[in-house]
Amino acid sequence: MAIYHLSVSNVSRASGSRATATLSYITGKRVHDERRGETYDYGRKERVLRVGTLLPEGAPAEFADPAVLFNAVELHETGRTARPAKKIVVALPREFTPRQRVQALEEYIRENLNADGYAATYAIHEDREGNNPHAHILVANRQIDPATGGWARLKQRMEYVLDERGERVPLIDPETGRQKTDKRGRRQWKRTSVSLNPLDRKAKLKALRESWAKTCNARLDETARIDHRSLEDQGSDLEPTIHEGYAARAIERAGGVSERCEANREIRRSNGLLTAIRTELGRIFDRLGELFAAKIRQLRQRQARPEPDREPNWRYFEGDARRQLEADRADHTAAIRGKLMGAKADVRNREEWWRSHGTEEFEAAKQIIDVARAASREARDANVFKRGRLLRNAEQVAGEQSEKLRGAVPWLEDTDIPSDWDQANRFRMRATKAIHDHDMQPRTGLVDELERRLEQAERAEGEKPSPEQVKALALRMAEQRERAAEDPTQETPPQAPQEPPKPIRTKKALTDRFKTRLDERLAENERKQAEKQAEPDMEETWDLSDPADPLNIGMGWGTGGHGLGL
């Protein structure tokens, strides 16, 4: 079965990582670092199945050699905290043929990286047993200018530094201990420079995750489709597995038992049990639906038969019929009232969720609008000499962000972001409220519908059954009694409907029963795990900080953690 995995990490010089060292690891080749004068040879060639480099439009031809490409970006990025590259790791579906793996990877790189001006090298790996197919994509963290063939200049902007409460941090004068002010007496606040590299944006990461799922699903059967969303976003109550990593799998291959692998096995067993419960419940409810449909057909056939000339003595059952109709109405009202309580609870839970979360559309809209707000704020605060140019820039940015907003939230009616600061703030409040109301509308609409139905049911419950309804039900009771008298094998129906009915096995009762069994099984597994942990641990420990540890040497210690990451 195909699984989904995509992770993005930075090759950061501040943490000791090098783009050339990472390249050596993923390609299994010796790579010389021209900036540091060092040579790296971390690769395990037997695990590398294919290596390829894809370049954007206008890139120099010599960049087709990945060693030249990543030495060039290392030489260009001179800062001590520079991040010359990013590494993307994706799981390749086992259903893919070798040709499909290459096609999917290269299509993904061209559409998501090359199209934006980024050069990238990929390497396809497998483990020793030929399992765990995955790919590493090393991306130069700076775009290539198609006009010059050189590295593009990254745009930056200044933003206020915010504290944990989201408030601006004052700029303190070390001599006086007070907040600094400018010549006009305006207070000064700490500011920092923020890179506008598209690969650093959260929206781009979400787009990369979604695009990989679409690229794979285009080549997979419907039964093997993958989903880039988390279990929480999918609305699933299954427990997600944890990250195992190369070291845990190495322990398992050596015949040991890794705690992380064992935890994942337990999670898969629990999820399998939950899935089996849902399957069994679905089968039961399908069977109940079939029985209900058969009963409906039987009743319709009985009603279609011509009535005999002699009318049964229905008045004997008149009182029972009236009480049965009143009880049915009361049950109907109670059922609607219970659904209404559940719907209102769902609205409250969703409102509580909104206080600390937001949908993808909500977060994307805020980020898009905030870009336009920042431009309008800059124009508002500018002096008279810069204001005209910045106002024109604010109008241009507002137009561009409006187009993005229409793409991110296509159903939103008003997507024209104003270029004025105050109007942009009011627009942000209206847009976020509209997204919130749009998300809540199905739930609030259900509450309104159930309240209307409850009002009708309560009104009907307060009215007496009509004589026609009482007679129709009493006739059916009388006919059933006569048929029972003619056929001794048929069970005689109960005389009085006030007798307690047999307990009904509802969906909730079945679910509670299965959950009880699941809790008992999980408790037994926890007890066994506790007994196992109480035994003396003879397993050799793995010291992540020790460069002499064999596992760290095998994973390229000191290169920023260039392990599989799967």
Coordinates of C-alpha atoms in Angstrom, one line a residue:
M1 CA 0.0 0.0 0.0
A2 CA 1.3 3.5 -0.9
I3 CA 2.2 5.8 1.9
Y4 CA 2.7 9.5 2.0
H5 CA 5.8 11.2 3.3
L6 CA 7.4 14.6 2.4
S7 CA 9.7 16.6 4.7
V8 CA 11.6 19.8 4.0
S9 CA 14.8 20.8 5.9
N10 CA 17.4 23.5 5.6
V11 CA 21.1 22.9 4.9
S12 CA 22.2 25.6 7.4
R13 CA 25.8 26.7 7.8
A14 CA 25.0 27.7 11.4
S15 CA 24.4 24.1 12.3
G16 CA 27.5 22.8 10.6
S17 CA 25.8 21.6 7.4
R18 CA 27.3 22.0 3.9
A19 CA 25.5 21.7 0.6
T20 CA 28.5 19.8 -0.8
A21 CA 28.5 17.3 2.1
T22 CA 24.8 16.7 1.6
L23 CA 25.3 16.2 -2.1
S24 CA 28.0 13.6 -1.4
Y25 CA 25.6 11.7 0.9
I26 CA 22.6 11.6 -1.4
T27 CA 24.5 10.8 -4.6
G28 CA 27.0 8.4 -3.1
K29 CA 29.9 10.2 -4.8
R30 CA 33.1 12.0 -3.7
V31 CA 32.5 15.8 -3.7
H32 CA 35.2 18.5 -3.2
D33 CA 34.2 21.7 -1.3
E34 CA 36.1 24.5 -3.0
R35 CA 35.2 27.1 -0.3
R36 CA 36.6 25.0 2.6
G37 CA 39.1 22.9 0.7
E38 CA 37.6 19.7 2.1
T39 CA 36.5 16.5 0.3
Y40 CA 33.4 14.5 1.4
D41 CA 32.8 10.9 0.6
Y42 CA 29.7 9.9 2.7
G43 CA 27.8 8.0 0.2
R44 CA 26.8 4.3 0.1
K45 CA 26.8 3.7 -3.6
E46 CA 24.9 0.4 -3.3
R47 CA 21.8 2.2 -2.1
V48 CA 21.7 4.9 -4.8
L49 CA 19.7 3.8 -7.8
R50 CA 19.6 7.0 -9.9
V51 CA 20.9 10.6 -9.8
G52 CA 19.7 13.5 -11.9
T53 CA 20.0 17.3 -12.1
L54 CA 17.3 19.6 -13.5
L55 CA 17.9 23.3 -14.2
P56 CA 15.6 26.2 -14.7
E57 CA 15.5 28.4 -17.8
G58 CA 18.7 30.5 -18.3
A59 CA 20.9 28.4 -16.0
P60 CA 24.5 28.0 -17.0
A61 CA 25.2 24.7 -18.8
E62 CA 28.0 23.8 -16.3
F63 CA 25.4 23.6 -13.5
A64 CA 24.3 20.3 -15.0
D65 CA 27.2 18.9 -12.9
P66 CA 25.8 18.9 -9.4
A67 CA 29.3 19.4 -7.8
V68 CA 29.7 22.6 -9.8
L69 CA 26.1 23.8 -9.0
F70 CA 26.4 23.4 -5.2
N71 CA 30.0 24.7 -5.0
A72 CA 28.7 27.8 -6.8
V73 CA 25.9 28.4 -4.3
E74 CA 28.3 27.7 -1.4
L75 CA 30.7 30.3 -2.7
H76 CA 27.9 32.8 -3.3
E77 CA 26.4 32.5 0.2
T78 CA 29.0 34.1 2.4
G79 CA 27.1 34.6 5.7
R80 CA 27.9 32.6 8.8
T81 CA 24.3 31.7 9.2
A82 CA 23.6 31.2 5.5
R83 CA 21.4 28.4 4.3
P84 CA 22.7 27.6 0.8
A85 CA 20.3 24.7 0.1
K86 CA 17.2 22.9 1.1
K87 CA 16.6 19.1 1.2
I88 CA 13.3 17.6 0.4
V89 CA 12.7 13.9 1.2
V90 CA 9.8 12.0 -0.4
A91 CA 8.5 8.5 -0.1
L92 CA 8.1 6.7 -3.4
P93 CA 5.1 4.4 -3.7
R94 CA 6.1 0.8 -4.0
E95 CA 3.5 0.4 -6.8
F96 CA 5.7 2.6 -9.1
T97 CA 8.0 1.0 -11.7
P98 CA 11.5 2.4 -11.9
R99 CA 10.4 4.4 -14.9
Q100 CA 7.4 5.8 -13.1
R101 CA 9.6 6.9 -10.2
V102 CA 11.9 9.0 -12.5
Q103 CA 8.9 10.4 -14.4
A104 CA 7.1 11.5 -11.2
L105 CA 10.2 13.0 -9.6
E106 CA 11.2 15.0 -12.7
E107 CA 7.7 16.2 -13.3
Y108 CA 7.4 17.3 -9.7
I109 CA 10.8 19.2 -9.8
R110 CA 10.0 20.9 -13.1
E111 CA 6.6 22.1 -12.0
N112 CA 7.4 23.2 -8.4
L113 CA 11.1 24.2 -8.4
N114 CA 12.4 24.8 -12.0
A115 CA 9.4 26.8 -12.8
D116 CA 10.2 29.2 -10.0
G117 CA 13.9 29.5 -11.0
Y118 CA 15.4 26.9 -8.6
A119 CA 18.0 24.3 -9.7
A120 CA 17.8 20.8 -8.0
T121 CA 19.6 17.4 -7.9
Y122 CA 17.6 14.3 -7.0
A123 CA 18.8 10.8 -5.9
I124 CA 16.6 7.7 -5.6
H125 CA 17.5 5.3 -2.7
E126 CA 16.4 1.9 -1.5
D127 CA 17.6 0.0 1.6
R128 CA 19.6 -3.2 1.5
E129 CA 16.6 -5.4 1.2
G130 CA 15.2 -3.4 -1.8
N131 CA 12.5 -1.9 0.4
N132 CA 11.7 1.7 1.5
P133 CA 12.0 3.4 -1.9
H134 CA 12.5 7.1 -1.4
A135 CA 14.2 10.1 -3.0
H136 CA 16.3 13.0 -1.8
I137 CA 15.9 16.4 -3.6
L138 CA 18.7 18.9 -2.9
V139 CA 17.6 22.4 -4.0
A140 CA 19.9 25.4 -4.4
N141 CA 18.3 27.9 -2.0
R142 CA 18.6 30.9 -4.4
Q143 CA 16.9 31.4 -7.7
I144 CA 18.7 31.8 -11.0
D145 CA 18.1 35.0 -13.0
P146 CA 17.1 33.8 -16.5
A147 CA 18.3 37.0 -18.1
T148 CA 21.9 36.9 -16.7
G149 CA 22.3 33.2 -15.8
G150 CA 23.6 34.4 -12.4
W151 CA 22.1 34.1 -8.9
A152 CA 19.1 36.3 -8.4
R153 CA 19.1 38.9 -5.6
L154 CA 16.8 37.9 -2.7
K155 CA 14.4 40.5 -1.6
Q156 CA 14.2 41.4 2.0
R157 CA 11.9 43.5 4.2
M158 CA 12.1 45.0 7.7
E159 CA 9.6 43.8 10.3
Y160 CA 9.1 44.7 13.9
V161 CA 10.4 42.2 16.5
L162 CA 7.4 40.9 18.5
D163 CA 7.4 39.4 22.0
E164 CA 5.5 36.3 23.2
R165 CA 2.3 38.4 23.5
G166 CA 2.6 39.6 19.9
E167 CA 3.6 43.2 20.9
R168 CA 6.4 45.2 19.5
V169 CA 9.7 45.2 21.4
P170 CA 11.0 48.6 22.3
L171 CA 14.6 49.7 21.3
I172 CA 16.3 50.5 24.6
D173 CA 19.1 53.1 25.0
P174 CA 21.9 51.3 27.0
E175 CA 23.0 54.5 28.6
T176 CA 19.7 55.7 29.9
G177 CA 17.8 52.4 30.1
R178 CA 14.8 54.0 28.4
Q179 CA 13.2 53.6 25.0
K180 CA 15.0 55.4 22.3
T181 CA 13.3 58.2 20.3
D182 CA 14.1 60.0 17.1
K183 CA 14.6 63.7 16.5
R184 CA 10.8 64.2 16.4
G185 CA 10.3 62.5 19.7
R186 CA 8.8 59.3 18.1
R187 CA 9.5 56.1 20.0
Q188 CA 11.8 53.6 18.4
W189 CA 11.1 49.8 18.1
K190 CA 13.3 46.8 17.3
R191 CA 13.2 45.7 13.7
T192 CA 14.7 42.8 11.8
S193 CA 15.4 41.9 8.2
V194 CA 13.2 39.0 6.9
S195 CA 14.1 37.2 3.7
L196 CA 11.3 36.9 1.0
N197 CA 12.6 33.6 -0.4
P198 CA 9.5 31.8 -1.7
L199 CA 10.8 28.5 -0.4
D200 CA 10.6 29.9 3.2
R201 CA 6.9 30.6 3.0
K202 CA 4.4 28.3 4.7
A203 CA 2.1 28.5 1.8
K204 CA 4.8 27.2 -0.5
L205 CA 5.5 24.2 1.8
K206 CA 1.8 23.3 1.7
A207 CA 1.8 23.6 -2.1
L208 CA 4.8 21.3 -2.3
R209 CA 3.1 18.7 -0.1
E210 CA -0.2 18.9 -2.1
S211 CA 1.6 18.8 -5.5
W212 CA 3.5 15.6 -4.6
A213 CA 0.3 13.8 -3.7
K214 CA -1.3 14.9 -7.0
T215 CA 1.8 13.8 -9.0
C216 CA 1.7 10.3 -7.4
N217 CA -2.1 9.9 -7.5
A218 CA -2.0 10.6 -11.3
R219 CA -0.1 7.4 -11.6
L220 CA -1.8 5.2 -8.9
D221 CA -5.0 3.3 -8.9
E222 CA -7.9 4.7 -6.9
T223 CA -7.4 2.0 -4.3
A224 CA -3.8 3.1 -3.7
R225 CA -4.2 6.9 -3.6
I226 CA -2.2 8.9 -1.0
D227 CA -3.3 12.0 0.9
H228 CA -1.0 14.8 1.9
R229 CA -3.3 16.0 4.7
S230 CA -2.7 15.1 8.3
L231 CA -5.1 12.7 10.0
E232 CA -6.5 15.7 11.9
D233 CA -7.2 17.7 8.7
Q234 CA -8.8 14.6 7.2
G235 CA -11.2 14.4 10.2
S236 CA -9.9 10.9 11.1
D237 CA -9.7 9.6 14.7
L238 CA -6.9 7.1 13.8
E239 CA -3.7 7.6 15.7
P240 CA -0.8 8.8 13.5
T241 CA 2.5 6.8 13.6
I242 CA 5.7 8.4 14.9
H243 CA 8.9 9.0 13.0
E244 CA 11.2 5.9 13.2
G245 CA 14.4 7.0 11.5
Y246 CA 17.4 5.1 10.2
A247 CA 18.8 4.1 13.5
A248 CA 15.6 2.5 14.7
R249 CA 15.4 0.4 11.6
A250 CA 19.1 -0.5 11.8
I251 CA 18.4 -1.9 15.3
E252 CA 15.5 -4.0 13.9
R253 CA 17.6 -5.3 11.0
A254 CA 20.2 -6.4 13.5
G255 CA 17.6 -8.5 15.3
G256 CA 16.8 -6.1 18.1
V257 CA 13.6 -4.4 19.1
S258 CA 13.4 -0.6 18.7
E259 CA 11.0 1.3 21.0
R260 CA 9.9 3.5 18.1
C261 CA 9.3 0.6 15.7
E262 CA 7.4 -1.3 18.5
A263 CA 5.3 1.8 19.2
N264 CA 4.4 2.1 15.5
R265 CA 3.5 -1.6 15.4
E266 CA 1.1 -1.1 18.4
I267 CA -0.4 2.0 16.7
R268 CA -1.0 0.0 13.5
R269 CA -2.6 -2.8 15.5
S270 CA -4.9 -0.3 17.2
N271 CA -5.8 1.4 14.0
G272 CA -6.4 -1.9 12.3
L273 CA -8.8 -2.8 15.1
L274 CA -10.7 0.5 14.7
T275 CA -10.9 0.0 11.0
A276 CA -12.3 -3.6 11.5
I277 CA -14.9 -2.2 13.9
R278 CA -16.0 0.4 11.4
T279 CA -16.2 -2.3 8.7
E280 CA -18.3 -4.6 10.9
L281 CA -20.6 -1.7 11.8
G282 CA -21.0 -0.9 8.2
R283 CA -22.0 -4.5 7.4
I284 CA -24.5 -4.5 10.3
F285 CA -26.1 -1.3 9.2
D286 CA -26.3 -2.4 5.6
R287 CA -28.1 -5.6 6.8
L288 CA -30.5 -3.5 8.9
G289 CA -31.2 -1.3 5.9
E290 CA -32.0 -4.4 3.8
L291 CA -34.4 -5.7 6.5
F292 CA -36.1 -2.4 6.8
A293 CA -36.5 -2.1 3.0
A294 CA -38.0 -5.6 2.9
K295 CA -40.5 -4.7 5.7
I296 CA -41.5 -1.6 3.8
R297 CA -42.2 -3.7 0.6
Q298 CA -44.2 -6.1 2.7
L299 CA -46.4 -3.3 4.2
R300 CA -47.0 -1.8 0.7
Q301 CA -48.0 -5.2 -0.7
R302 CA -50.4 -5.6 2.2
Q303 CA -51.9 -2.2 1.7
A304 CA -52.3 -2.9 -2.1
R305 CA -54.5 -6.0 -1.4
P306 CA -58.3 -5.4 -1.7
E307 CA -60.0 -5.0 1.6
P308 CA -62.4 -7.8 2.5
D309 CA -66.2 -7.1 2.6
R310 CA -66.2 -7.7 6.3
E311 CA -64.5 -5.1 8.4
P312 CA -62.5 -6.4 11.4
N313 CA -63.7 -5.3 14.9
W314 CA -61.2 -2.5 15.1
R315 CA -62.8 -0.6 18.0
Y316 CA -61.4 -3.2 20.4
F317 CA -58.0 -1.8 19.6
E318 CA -59.0 1.8 19.4
G319 CA -57.5 2.8 22.8
D320 CA -54.3 0.9 22.1
A321 CA -54.0 2.6 18.7
R322 CA -54.4 6.0 20.2
R323 CA -51.8 5.4 22.9
Q324 CA -49.4 4.0 20.3
L325 CA -49.7 7.1 18.0
E326 CA -49.1 9.4 21.0
A327 CA -46.1 7.4 22.0
D328 CA -44.7 7.5 18.5
R329 CA -45.1 11.3 18.3
A330 CA -43.3 11.6 21.7
D331 CA -40.5 9.4 20.5
H332 CA -40.2 11.4 17.3
T333 CA -40.0 14.6 19.2
A334 CA -37.4 13.2 21.6
A335 CA -35.3 12.0 18.7
I336 CA -35.2 15.4 17.0
R337 CA -34.4 17.1 20.4
G338 CA -31.5 14.7 20.8
K339 CA -30.2 15.6 17.3
L340 CA -30.6 19.3 18.1
M341 CA -28.5 19.0 21.3
G342 CA -25.8 17.2 19.3
A343 CA -25.8 19.8 16.6
K344 CA -25.6 22.7 19.1
A345 CA -22.7 20.9 20.8
D346 CA -21.0 20.6 17.4
V347 CA -21.4 24.4 16.9
R348 CA -19.9 25.1 20.3
N349 CA -17.0 22.7 19.8
R350 CA -16.3 24.3 16.4
E351 CA -16.4 27.8 17.8
E352 CA -14.0 26.6 20.6
W353 CA -11.7 25.2 17.9
W354 CA -11.8 28.5 16.0
R355 CA -10.4 30.3 19.1
S356 CA -7.0 28.6 18.7
H357 CA -7.0 27.3 15.1
G358 CA -8.0 28.4 11.6
T359 CA -8.7 26.7 8.3
E360 CA -6.2 26.7 5.5
E361 CA -8.3 29.3 3.7
F362 CA -8.3 31.4 6.8
E363 CA -4.5 31.4 7.3
A364 CA -3.8 31.9 3.6
A365 CA -6.2 34.8 3.4
K366 CA -4.6 36.5 6.4
Q367 CA -1.1 36.1 5.0
I368 CA -2.2 37.5 1.6
I369 CA -4.0 40.5 3.0
D370 CA -1.2 41.2 5.5
V371 CA 1.3 41.6 2.6
A372 CA -1.0 44.3 1.1
R373 CA -1.5 45.9 4.6
A374 CA 2.3 46.1 5.1
A375 CA 2.7 48.0 1.8
S376 CA -0.2 50.4 2.7
R377 CA 1.3 50.9 6.2
E378 CA 4.7 51.7 4.7
A379 CA 3.0 54.3 2.4
R380 CA 1.1 55.8 5.2
D381 CA 4.1 56.3 7.4
A382 CA 6.4 57.6 4.6
N383 CA 7.5 61.2 4.4
V384 CA 6.2 63.5 1.7
F385 CA 9.0 62.8 -0.7
K386 CA 8.5 59.0 -0.7
R387 CA 4.7 58.9 -0.2
G388 CA 3.7 59.2 -3.9
R389 CA 6.0 56.3 -5.0
L390 CA 5.0 54.1 -2.0
L391 CA 1.3 54.8 -2.6
R392 CA 1.6 53.6 -6.2
N393 CA 3.5 50.6 -4.9
A394 CA 0.7 49.9 -2.4
E395 CA -1.9 50.0 -5.2
Q396 CA 0.2 47.5 -7.2
V397 CA 0.7 45.2 -4.3
A398 CA -3.0 45.4 -3.4
G399 CA -3.9 44.4 -6.9
E400 CA -1.4 41.4 -7.0
Q401 CA -2.6 40.2 -3.6
S402 CA -6.2 40.5 -4.6
E403 CA -5.5 38.1 -7.5
K404 CA -3.9 35.7 -5.0
L405 CA -6.8 36.0 -2.7
R406 CA -9.3 35.1 -5.5
G407 CA -7.2 32.0 -6.1
A408 CA -7.0 31.0 -2.4
V409 CA -10.6 31.7 -1.5
P410 CA -12.6 31.5 -4.8
W411 CA -16.0 31.6 -3.2
L412 CA -15.3 34.9 -1.4
E413 CA -17.5 37.7 -2.9
D414 CA -15.3 40.7 -2.1
T415 CA -11.7 40.1 -3.0
D416 CA -10.5 43.6 -3.9
I417 CA -8.0 44.6 -1.2
P418 CA -7.9 48.3 -0.7
S419 CA -4.6 50.1 -0.8
D420 CA -5.5 52.5 2.0
W421 CA -4.2 51.3 5.5
D422 CA -7.5 51.9 7.4
Q423 CA -9.6 50.4 4.6
A424 CA -7.3 47.4 4.4
N425 CA -7.7 46.7 8.1
R426 CA -11.5 46.8 7.8
F427 CA -11.3 44.6 4.8
R428 CA -9.2 42.0 6.7
M429 CA -11.8 41.9 9.5
R430 CA -14.6 41.4 6.9
A431 CA -12.8 38.8 5.0
T432 CA -11.8 36.7 8.0
K433 CA -15.3 36.9 9.4
A434 CA -16.7 35.8 6.1
I435 CA -14.4 32.8 6.1
H436 CA -15.4 31.9 9.7
D437 CA -19.1 32.2 8.8
H438 CA -18.6 30.2 5.7
D439 CA -17.1 27.4 7.7
M440 CA -19.7 27.5 10.4
Q441 CA -22.7 27.8 8.0
P442 CA -23.3 24.0 7.6
R443 CA -23.5 23.6 11.3
T444 CA -25.6 26.6 12.1
G445 CA -27.8 25.8 9.2
L446 CA -28.4 22.3 10.6
V447 CA -29.3 23.8 14.0
D448 CA -31.9 26.1 12.4
E449 CA -33.4 23.2 10.4
L450 CA -33.6 21.0 13.5
E451 CA -35.2 23.8 15.5
R452 CA -37.8 24.2 12.8
R453 CA -38.5 20.4 12.8
L454 CA -38.6 20.3 16.6
E455 CA -41.2 23.1 16.6
Q456 CA -43.4 21.2 14.2
A457 CA -43.0 17.9 16.2
E458 CA -43.9 19.6 19.5
R459 CA -46.9 21.2 17.8
A460 CA -48.0 17.8 16.5
E461 CA -47.4 16.1 19.8
G462 CA -49.7 18.6 21.5
E463 CA -52.5 17.7 19.2
K464 CA -54.7 14.6 19.5
P465 CA -54.5 11.9 16.8
S466 CA -57.2 12.3 14.2
P467 CA -60.0 9.7 14.2
E468 CA -58.8 8.5 10.7
Q469 CA -55.3 7.8 12.0
V470 CA -56.6 6.0 15.1
K471 CA -58.9 3.9 12.9
A472 CA -56.2 3.0 10.4
L473 CA -53.8 1.8 13.1
A474 CA -56.6 -0.1 15.0
L475 CA -57.6 -1.9 11.8
R476 CA -54.0 -3.1 11.3
M477 CA -53.9 -4.3 14.8
A478 CA -57.2 -6.2 14.4
E479 CA -56.0 -7.8 11.1
Q480 CA -52.8 -8.9 12.7
R481 CA -54.8 -10.5 15.5
E482 CA -57.1 -12.4 13.1
R483 CA -54.1 -13.7 11.0
A484 CA -52.5 -14.9 14.2
A485 CA -55.7 -16.7 15.2
E486 CA -55.9 -18.4 11.7
D487 CA -52.2 -19.5 11.8
P488 CA -51.3 -21.1 15.2
T489 CA -47.6 -21.0 14.4
Q490 CA -47.6 -17.2 14.2
E491 CA -46.8 -15.5 17.5
T492 CA -49.7 -13.5 19.0
P493 CA -48.9 -9.8 19.1
P494 CA -48.9 -8.2 22.6
Q495 CA -52.2 -6.9 23.8
A496 CA -51.1 -3.8 25.5
P497 CA -48.5 -1.5 23.9
Q498 CA -47.6 -0.2 27.4
E499 CA -45.5 -3.4 28.0
P500 CA -41.7 -2.6 27.8
P501 CA -40.4 -3.4 24.3
K502 CA -37.3 -5.5 23.7
P503 CA -34.1 -3.6 24.0
I504 CA -33.0 -2.1 20.6
R505 CA -29.3 -2.6 19.6
T506 CA -28.6 1.0 18.5
K507 CA -25.5 2.2 16.7
K508 CA -24.3 3.9 19.9
A509 CA -24.7 0.7 21.9
L510 CA -22.7 -1.3 19.3
T511 CA -20.0 1.4 19.2
D512 CA -19.7 1.5 23.0
R513 CA -19.4 -2.3 23.1
F514 CA -16.6 -2.3 20.5
K515 CA -14.8 0.6 22.3
T516 CA -15.0 -1.3 25.6
R517 CA -13.3 -4.3 24.0
L518 CA -10.7 -2.0 22.4
D519 CA -9.9 -0.3 25.8
E520 CA -9.5 -3.7 27.4
R521 CA -7.1 -4.8 24.6
L522 CA -5.1 -1.6 24.8
A523 CA -4.8 -1.9 28.6
E524 CA -3.5 -5.4 28.2
N525 CA -0.9 -4.2 25.7
E526 CA 0.2 -1.4 28.1
R527 CA 0.6 -4.0 30.9
K528 CA 2.8 -6.2 28.6
Q529 CA 4.8 -3.1 27.6
A530 CA 5.4 -2.1 31.2
E531 CA 6.6 -5.6 32.1
K532 CA 8.9 -5.5 29.1
Q533 CA 10.4 -2.1 30.1
A534 CA 10.9 -3.4 33.7
E535 CA 13.3 -6.0 32.4
P536 CA 17.0 -5.0 32.3
D537 CA 17.9 -3.2 29.1
M538 CA 20.9 -4.8 27.4
E539 CA 20.6 -2.7 24.3
E540 CA 23.5 -0.5 23.5
T541 CA 22.6 3.2 23.7
W542 CA 23.0 5.6 20.8
D543 CA 24.7 8.9 21.7
L544 CA 23.6 11.5 19.2
S545 CA 26.3 14.0 20.3
D546 CA 29.2 11.6 20.0
P547 CA 30.9 11.8 16.6
A548 CA 32.8 8.6 17.2
D549 CA 29.5 6.6 17.6
P550 CA 29.3 4.1 14.7
L551 CA 25.7 5.1 13.9
N552 CA 26.6 8.7 13.7
I553 CA 29.6 8.0 11.4
G554 CA 27.3 5.9 9.2
M555 CA 24.8 8.7 8.9
G556 CA 27.3 11.5 8.2
W557 CA 27.6 13.1 11.6
G558 CA 28.5 16.8 11.6
T559 CA 26.7 17.4 8.2
G560 CA 23.5 18.6 9.7
G561 CA 21.9 15.2 10.0
H562 CA 22.0 13.8 6.5
G563 CA 20.3 10.6 7.4
L564 CA 17.3 9.2 5.6
G565 CA 14.8 11.1 7.7
L566 CA 12.2 8.6 7.0

